[in-house]
Short mmCIF file of C-alpha atoms in Angstrom, two decimals:
data_model
loop_
_atom_site.label_atom_id
_atom_site.label_comp_id
_atom_site.label_asym_id
_atom_site.label_seq_id
_atom_site.Cartn_x
_atom_site.Cartn_y
_atom_site.Cartn_z
CA MET D 1 -38.10 41.47 74.64
CA GLY D 2 -34.65 42.53 75.32
CA SER D 3 -33.45 38.91 75.66
CA SER D 4 -35.21 37.85 72.60
CA ARG D 5 -33.56 40.51 70.53
CA THR D 6 -30.20 39.40 72.11
CA GLY D 7 -30.77 35.89 70.84
CA ILE D 8 -31.71 36.79 67.34
CA LEU D 9 -28.78 39.04 66.96
CA ALA D 10 -26.46 36.06 68.25
CA THR D 11 -27.93 33.74 65.86
CA LEU D 12 -27.27 36.27 63.07
CA VAL D 13 -23.63 36.73 64.06
CA VAL D 14 -23.02 32.87 64.07
CA LEU D 15 -24.61 32.53 60.62
CA ALA D 16 -22.45 35.29 59.31
CA GLY D 17 -19.39 33.82 60.73
CA LEU D 18 -20.32 30.47 58.96
CA ALA D 19 -21.05 32.29 55.74
CA ALA D 20 -17.79 34.09 56.09
CA SER D 21 -15.81 30.93 56.85
CA GLY D 22 -17.50 28.93 54.05
CA SER D 23 -16.71 31.69 51.54
CA SER D 24 -13.02 31.80 52.44
CA TYR D 25 -11.94 28.50 50.92
CA GLU D 26 -11.13 28.27 47.25
CA ILE D 27 -9.36 26.25 44.53
CA ILE D 28 -5.94 27.69 44.45
CA GLU D 29 -4.72 25.45 41.52
CA GLY D 30 -6.76 23.16 39.40
CA PRO D 31 -5.74 19.94 37.46
CA LYS D 32 -3.54 20.06 34.36
CA ASN D 33 -4.08 18.60 30.94
CA ALA D 34 -2.88 14.98 30.56
CA THR D 35 -2.05 12.64 27.82
CA VAL D 36 -1.89 9.02 28.58
CA LEU D 37 -1.82 5.50 26.91
CA GLU D 38 -4.96 3.53 26.86
CA GLY D 39 -4.70 0.96 29.68
CA SER D 40 -2.37 3.03 31.85
CA GLU D 41 -3.22 5.45 34.75
CA ALA D 42 -4.15 9.04 34.60
CA ARG D 43 -3.62 11.39 37.74
CA PHE D 44 -5.08 14.95 38.29
CA ASN D 45 -4.40 17.21 41.23
CA CYS D 46 -6.61 19.93 42.63
CA THR D 47 -5.10 22.23 45.52
CA ILE D 48 -7.78 23.82 47.81
CA SER D 49 -7.32 26.28 50.79
CA PRO D 50 -8.50 25.21 54.18
CA GLY D 51 -12.26 25.26 55.22
CA TRP D 52 -13.74 23.20 52.42
CA ARG D 53 -16.52 20.56 53.17
CA LEU D 54 -16.84 18.56 50.02
CA ILE D 55 -14.75 18.14 46.77
CA MET D 56 -16.27 16.59 43.64
CA TRP D 57 -14.37 15.13 40.63
CA SER D 58 -16.38 14.65 37.39
CA LEU D 59 -15.45 13.21 34.04
CA ASN D 60 -17.28 14.44 31.03
CA GLY D 61 -20.06 15.92 33.14
CA THR D 62 -20.57 12.85 35.32
CA VAL D 63 -19.41 12.95 39.02
CA VAL D 64 -17.21 10.05 39.45
CA LEU D 65 -15.54 10.74 42.91
CA SER D 66 -16.53 12.75 46.02
CA ILE D 67 -14.21 13.51 48.95
CA THR D 68 -15.21 14.88 52.47
CA PRO D 69 -12.72 15.86 55.25
CA THR D 70 -13.17 12.40 56.79
CA GLU D 71 -13.23 10.08 53.86
CA PRO D 72 -13.61 9.69 50.18
CA ILE D 73 -17.05 8.59 48.50
CA ILE D 74 -15.88 5.94 45.92
CA THR D 75 -18.59 4.80 43.49
CA SER D 76 -16.24 2.89 41.05
CA ASP D 77 -13.01 0.94 41.57
CA ARG D 78 -11.54 2.76 38.38
CA PHE D 79 -11.60 6.15 40.15
CA THR D 80 -9.64 6.32 43.50
CA THR D 81 -8.02 9.27 45.27
CA ALA D 82 -4.96 10.22 47.28
CA SER D 83 -4.48 13.43 49.47
CA TYR D 84 -1.50 15.50 50.51
CA GLU D 85 -0.92 18.61 52.57
CA GLU D 86 1.23 21.53 51.37
CA GLY D 87 1.74 24.91 53.11
CA GLY D 88 -1.58 24.46 54.95
CA ASN D 89 -3.49 23.75 51.73
CA PHE D 90 -5.16 20.56 50.85
CA ILE D 91 -4.26 18.69 47.69
CA SER D 92 -6.85 16.05 46.38
CA GLU D 93 -5.70 13.71 43.63
CA MET D 94 -8.03 11.77 41.48
CA ILE D 95 -6.51 8.52 39.86
CA ILE D 96 -8.17 7.00 36.78
CA HIS D 97 -7.15 3.42 36.43
CA ASP D 98 -7.20 1.43 33.20
CA VAL D 99 -7.89 4.42 31.19
CA GLN D 100 -10.01 3.88 28.10
CA LEU D 101 -10.38 5.74 24.83
CA SER D 102 -13.99 6.66 26.07
CA ASP D 103 -12.45 8.49 29.03
CA ALA D 104 -10.98 11.09 26.82
CA GLY D 105 -12.50 14.65 27.62
CA HIS D 106 -13.06 16.95 30.34
CA VAL D 107 -11.98 16.42 33.93
CA ARG D 108 -13.33 18.93 36.52
CA CYS D 109 -12.72 19.59 40.20
CA SER D 110 -15.44 21.52 42.03
CA LEU D 111 -16.37 22.59 45.64
CA GLN D 112 -19.75 22.16 47.30
CA ASN D 113 -21.68 25.55 47.90
CA SER D 114 -19.17 27.17 45.49
CA ASP D 115 -19.50 28.26 41.83
CA ARG D 116 -15.71 27.97 41.57
CA ASP D 117 -14.24 25.03 39.71
CA ALA D 118 -11.22 24.12 37.57
CA SER D 119 -10.98 21.77 34.60
CA ALA D 120 -8.46 20.04 32.32
CA PHE D 121 -8.50 17.86 29.23
CA LEU D 122 -7.64 14.06 29.15
CA SER D 123 -6.18 12.84 25.91
CA VAL D 124 -5.92 9.03 25.41
CA ILE D 125 -3.49 7.50 23.00
CA VAL D 126 -4.32 4.07 21.43
CA MET D 127 -1.41 2.09 20.15
CA GLY D 128 -2.86 -0.14 17.58
CA GLU D 129 -1.25 -2.88 15.47
CA LEU D 130 1.69 -2.56 13.13
CA PHE D 131 2.73 -4.96 10.38
CA ILE D 132 4.52 -5.46 7.17
CA SER D 133 2.59 -6.95 4.23
CA SER D 134 4.84 -9.93 3.93
CA GLY D 135 6.60 -11.76 6.60
CA VAL D 136 9.59 -12.82 4.37
CA LEU D 137 10.82 -10.67 1.53
CA ILE D 138 12.61 -12.20 -1.44
CA VAL D 139 13.49 -9.71 -4.14
CA ILE D 140 15.59 -9.36 -7.18
CA GLU D 141 18.91 -7.65 -6.61
CA ASP D 142 19.13 -4.15 -8.33
CA GLU D 143 15.61 -4.32 -9.22
CA PRO D 144 13.31 -1.66 -7.77
CA CYS D 145 10.57 -3.01 -5.40
CA ASN D 146 8.03 -1.79 -2.85
CA VAL D 147 7.47 -2.83 0.79
CA THR D 148 4.34 -1.78 2.66
CA CYS D 149 3.82 -1.19 6.38
CA ARG D 150 0.35 -0.70 7.72
CA ALA D 151 -0.67 0.85 11.13
CA SER D 152 -4.14 -0.07 12.12
CA GLY D 153 -6.25 0.94 15.06
CA TRP D 154 -4.32 4.00 16.30
CA THR D 155 -5.52 7.17 17.88
CA PRO D 156 -4.14 9.59 16.86
CA LEU D 157 -2.54 8.29 13.64
CA PRO D 158 1.15 7.82 14.13
CA ASP D 159 4.10 9.00 12.18
CA ILE D 160 5.88 6.15 10.22
CA SER D 161 9.41 5.98 9.46
CA TRP D 162 11.87 3.22 8.17
CA GLU D 163 15.12 1.91 9.41
CA ILE D 164 16.95 0.34 6.53
CA GLY D 165 19.52 -2.29 7.35
CA VAL D 166 20.03 -3.35 3.58
CA PRO D 167 22.63 -1.94 1.17
CA VAL D 168 20.49 -0.05 -1.44
CA ASN D 169 21.07 2.03 -4.49
CA HIS D 170 17.98 4.12 -3.79
CA SER D 171 15.26 4.38 -1.11
CA SER D 172 12.28 6.63 -0.33
CA TYR D 173 8.94 6.35 1.44
CA TYR D 174 5.58 8.03 1.83
CA SER D 175 2.54 7.62 3.95
CA VAL D 176 -1.24 7.74 2.94
CA ARG D 177 -4.31 7.51 5.10
CA GLU D 178 -6.76 4.70 4.33
CA PRO D 179 -10.04 6.37 3.36
CA ASP D 180 -12.21 3.80 4.82
CA ASP D 181 -10.52 3.51 8.15
CA PRO D 182 -9.75 6.78 9.99
CA GLN D 183 -7.52 4.85 12.50
CA SER D 184 -5.33 3.34 9.84
CA THR D 185 -2.40 4.57 7.70
CA VAL D 186 -0.08 2.87 5.33
CA SER D 187 3.57 3.63 4.55
CA ILE D 188 5.12 2.42 1.15
CA LEU D 189 8.87 2.08 1.00
CA ALA D 190 10.41 1.98 -2.44
CA LEU D 191 13.91 0.68 -2.70
CA THR D 192 16.55 -0.98 -5.01
CA PRO D 193 18.38 -3.46 -2.78
CA GLN D 194 21.92 -4.60 -3.50
CA GLY D 195 22.26 -7.22 -0.86
CA ASN D 196 20.46 -8.91 2.07
CA GLY D 197 19.50 -7.27 5.51
CA THR D 198 16.66 -6.06 7.58
CA LEU D 199 13.90 -3.43 7.17
CA THR D 200 12.23 -1.93 10.25
CA CYS D 201 9.03 -0.06 10.31
CA VAL D 202 8.47 2.24 13.16
CA ALA D 203 5.31 4.02 14.27
CA THR D 204 5.68 7.05 16.64
CA VAL D 205 3.23 9.19 18.37
CA GLU D 206 4.90 12.46 19.15
CA ALA D 207 2.68 13.59 22.20
CA LEU D 208 4.29 11.00 24.38
CA GLN D 209 7.18 9.90 22.06
CA VAL D 210 6.04 6.41 22.27
CA HIS D 211 6.72 3.97 19.40
CA LYS D 212 6.12 0.64 18.22
CA SER D 213 8.13 -1.20 15.48
CA VAL D 214 8.26 -4.21 13.41
CA THR D 215 11.13 -5.85 11.43
CA VAL D 216 11.43 -8.10 8.40
CA ASN D 217 14.17 -9.94 6.71
CA LEU D 218 14.86 -9.00 3.13
CA THR D 219 16.85 -11.38 0.81
CA ALA D 220 18.03 -10.10 -2.53
CA VAL D 221 18.64 -12.80 -5.16
CA GLN D 222 20.44 -12.70 -8.60
CA PRO D 223 18.04 -12.51 -11.66
CA PRO D 224 17.08 -16.06 -12.90
CA VAL D 225 19.54 -17.47 -15.56
CA GLY D 226 16.59 -18.99 -17.34
CA SER D 227 15.47 -15.44 -18.27
CA SER D 228 18.17 -14.98 -20.67
CA TYR D 229 17.74 -18.42 -22.09
CA HIS D 230 14.22 -18.02 -22.73
CA SER D 231 14.92 -14.66 -24.47
CA GLU D 232 17.34 -16.60 -26.88
CA VAL D 233 14.75 -19.39 -27.38
CA ARG D 234 12.05 -16.70 -28.47
CA LYS D 235 14.57 -14.99 -30.77
CA SER D 236 15.47 -18.16 -32.41
CA ALA D 237 11.77 -19.15 -32.87
CA THR D 238 11.21 -15.75 -34.46
CA VAL D 239 14.08 -16.35 -37.02
CA LYS D 240 12.79 -19.71 -37.87
CA THR D 241 9.28 -18.54 -38.50
CA ASN D 242 10.60 -15.77 -40.81
CA LYS D 243 12.59 -18.36 -42.61
CA GLU D 244 9.73 -20.70 -43.05
CA THR D 245 7.54 -17.85 -44.32
CA LEU D 246 10.07 -17.09 -46.91
CA GLN D 247 10.30 -20.69 -48.06
CA THR D 248 6.53 -20.96 -48.43
CA LYS D 249 6.51 -17.87 -50.56
CA LEU D 250 9.35 -19.28 -52.86
CA LYS D 251 7.39 -22.58 -53.25
CA SER D 252 4.30 -20.87 -54.55
CA GLY D 253 5.23 -21.48 -58.28
CA ASN D 254 5.68 -17.84 -59.26
CA GLU D 255 7.28 -17.04 -62.65
CA ASN D 256 11.12 -16.39 -62.82
CA HIS D 257 11.20 -12.70 -63.50
CA GLY D 258 15.02 -12.84 -63.92
CA TYR D 259 14.52 -14.70 -67.22
CA SER D 260 15.69 -12.74 -70.48
CA SER D 261 13.89 -13.61 -73.79
CA ASP D 262 15.69 -13.63 -77.13
CA GLU D 263 12.49 -12.87 -79.05
CA PRO D 264 11.01 -9.51 -79.49
CA ARG D 265 8.69 -8.54 -76.74
CA THR D 266 5.89 -8.16 -79.31
CA THR D 267 6.08 -11.95 -80.33
CA LYS D 268 5.68 -13.16 -76.69
CA SER D 269 2.61 -13.89 -74.96
CA ALA D 270 1.55 -16.06 -72.13
CA SER D 271 -1.69 -17.41 -71.02
CA VAL D 272 -3.46 -20.06 -68.95
CA PRO D 273 -5.74 -21.85 -71.35
CA PRO D 274 -8.03 -24.66 -70.40
CA ARG D 275 -6.37 -27.81 -69.10
CA SER D 276 -7.59 -30.03 -71.96
CA SER D 277 -5.88 -28.00 -74.61
CA GLU D 278 -2.53 -27.48 -73.01
CA PRO D 279 0.60 -29.61 -72.03
CA SER D 280 1.52 -29.79 -68.52
CA VAL D 281 4.92 -28.89 -67.08
CA PRO D 282 6.47 -31.70 -64.92
CA GLU D 283 7.61 -30.71 -61.39
CA HIS D 284 11.40 -30.54 -61.02
CA ARG D 285 12.60 -28.98 -57.65
CA SER D 286 16.28 -30.03 -57.62
CA SER D 287 17.44 -29.24 -61.05
CA ARG D 288 16.52 -27.38 -64.35
CA GLN D 289 15.38 -29.55 -67.20
CA PRO D 290 14.47 -28.43 -70.87
CA TYR D 291 10.95 -28.58 -71.88
CA GLN D 292 10.36 -31.64 -74.08
CA GLY D 293 6.83 -31.09 -75.35
CA PRO D 294 3.59 -32.60 -74.23
CA ASP D 295 3.38 -35.89 -72.47
CA ASP D 296 0.02 -37.41 -71.44
CA HIS D 297 1.70 -39.93 -69.09
CA GLN D 298 3.42 -37.14 -67.00
CA GLN D 299 0.62 -34.89 -65.82
CA GLY D 300 1.51 -32.90 -62.67
CA PRO D 301 -0.69 -32.75 -59.52
CA THR D 302 -4.05 -31.13 -60.09
CA SER D 303 -3.11 -28.52 -57.39
CA ARG D 304 -0.14 -27.14 -59.32
CA PRO D 305 -0.56 -24.08 -61.58
CA GLN D 306 -0.56 -24.88 -65.32
CA VAL D 307 1.77 -22.77 -67.40
CA SER D 308 1.86 -22.79 -71.31
CA PHE D 309 3.68 -20.57 -73.87
CA ILE D 310 2.76 -19.85 -77.44
CA MET D 311 6.20 -19.55 -79.27
CA ALA D 312 6.69 -17.30 -82.28
CA SER D 313 9.47 -19.66 -83.50
CA PRO D 314 9.87 -23.41 -83.10
CA ARG D 315 13.61 -23.01 -83.11
CA LYS D 316 13.59 -21.64 -79.54
CA VAL D 317 13.03 -23.74 -76.44
CA ARG D 318 12.09 -21.93 -73.24
CA ASN D 319 13.07 -23.23 -69.97
CA VAL D 320 10.51 -22.86 -67.22
CA THR D 321 11.45 -23.41 -63.62
CA LEU D 322 8.96 -23.89 -60.93
CA VAL D 323 10.65 -23.31 -57.57
#
């Protein structure tokens, strides 16, 4: 019985020693947050004290890499490892190759048989397209114009600025998000150019101070000479139209209200009796002719107004002028 008790005690001592040694290792320093460009590499370090048996790296809750003291267990070529020694501690580095936007999220380093872990956050920047609405800009000198630059497919949205290599009288710009596309933004540059030059649209992501730019040539031309010529033509046409309208009114056969009668006002009357009982007044456009009485052989056109006067005294002859 004594020997059996001795063996049991020895086993308990060994187990206790293993438990003690297992509980002695820990994560001294975990990974740090990282921001990288899509398509590049992301690296995370985890420093562990001696005595560890298994290190596990996970991305967004999925274990993507495991490391033992003898070798790593690689399940994907996109996730590899490197190791270093520093002051007796072990440093495990996980490398994510060809980072994708879907990789953004939580990175965690943990130890087997331990509830201790450390995590960090991976941010991925996507540099999309950048272009100016027109490849060649031809504008009127000293006339206000707008130039549009569009950044499409960016995460996060960049800050857009302009580099103006054109002599200008005025320039300003502002950016707006496109409501139907959360990865796109538009910047509108308003300027009054006074010469030729270049305009450069620059998109910058502050997190990494990375940027992309696009440049366009601007040509400022003089206002077309034809514009002033056409204005004069329109002005002349307006004057001509007004003149023709006036002439049409003068040819309508109205009575000359400037005529002064020698007879008393009470003895004068004018009427337009039926054509069969009145003489006609011949049409004279170029000169005034006295009225000579009725003449059946000189009837005027049927479209002309007929005018007759009843005279109180036969001694007076009235002149009638149709213009």
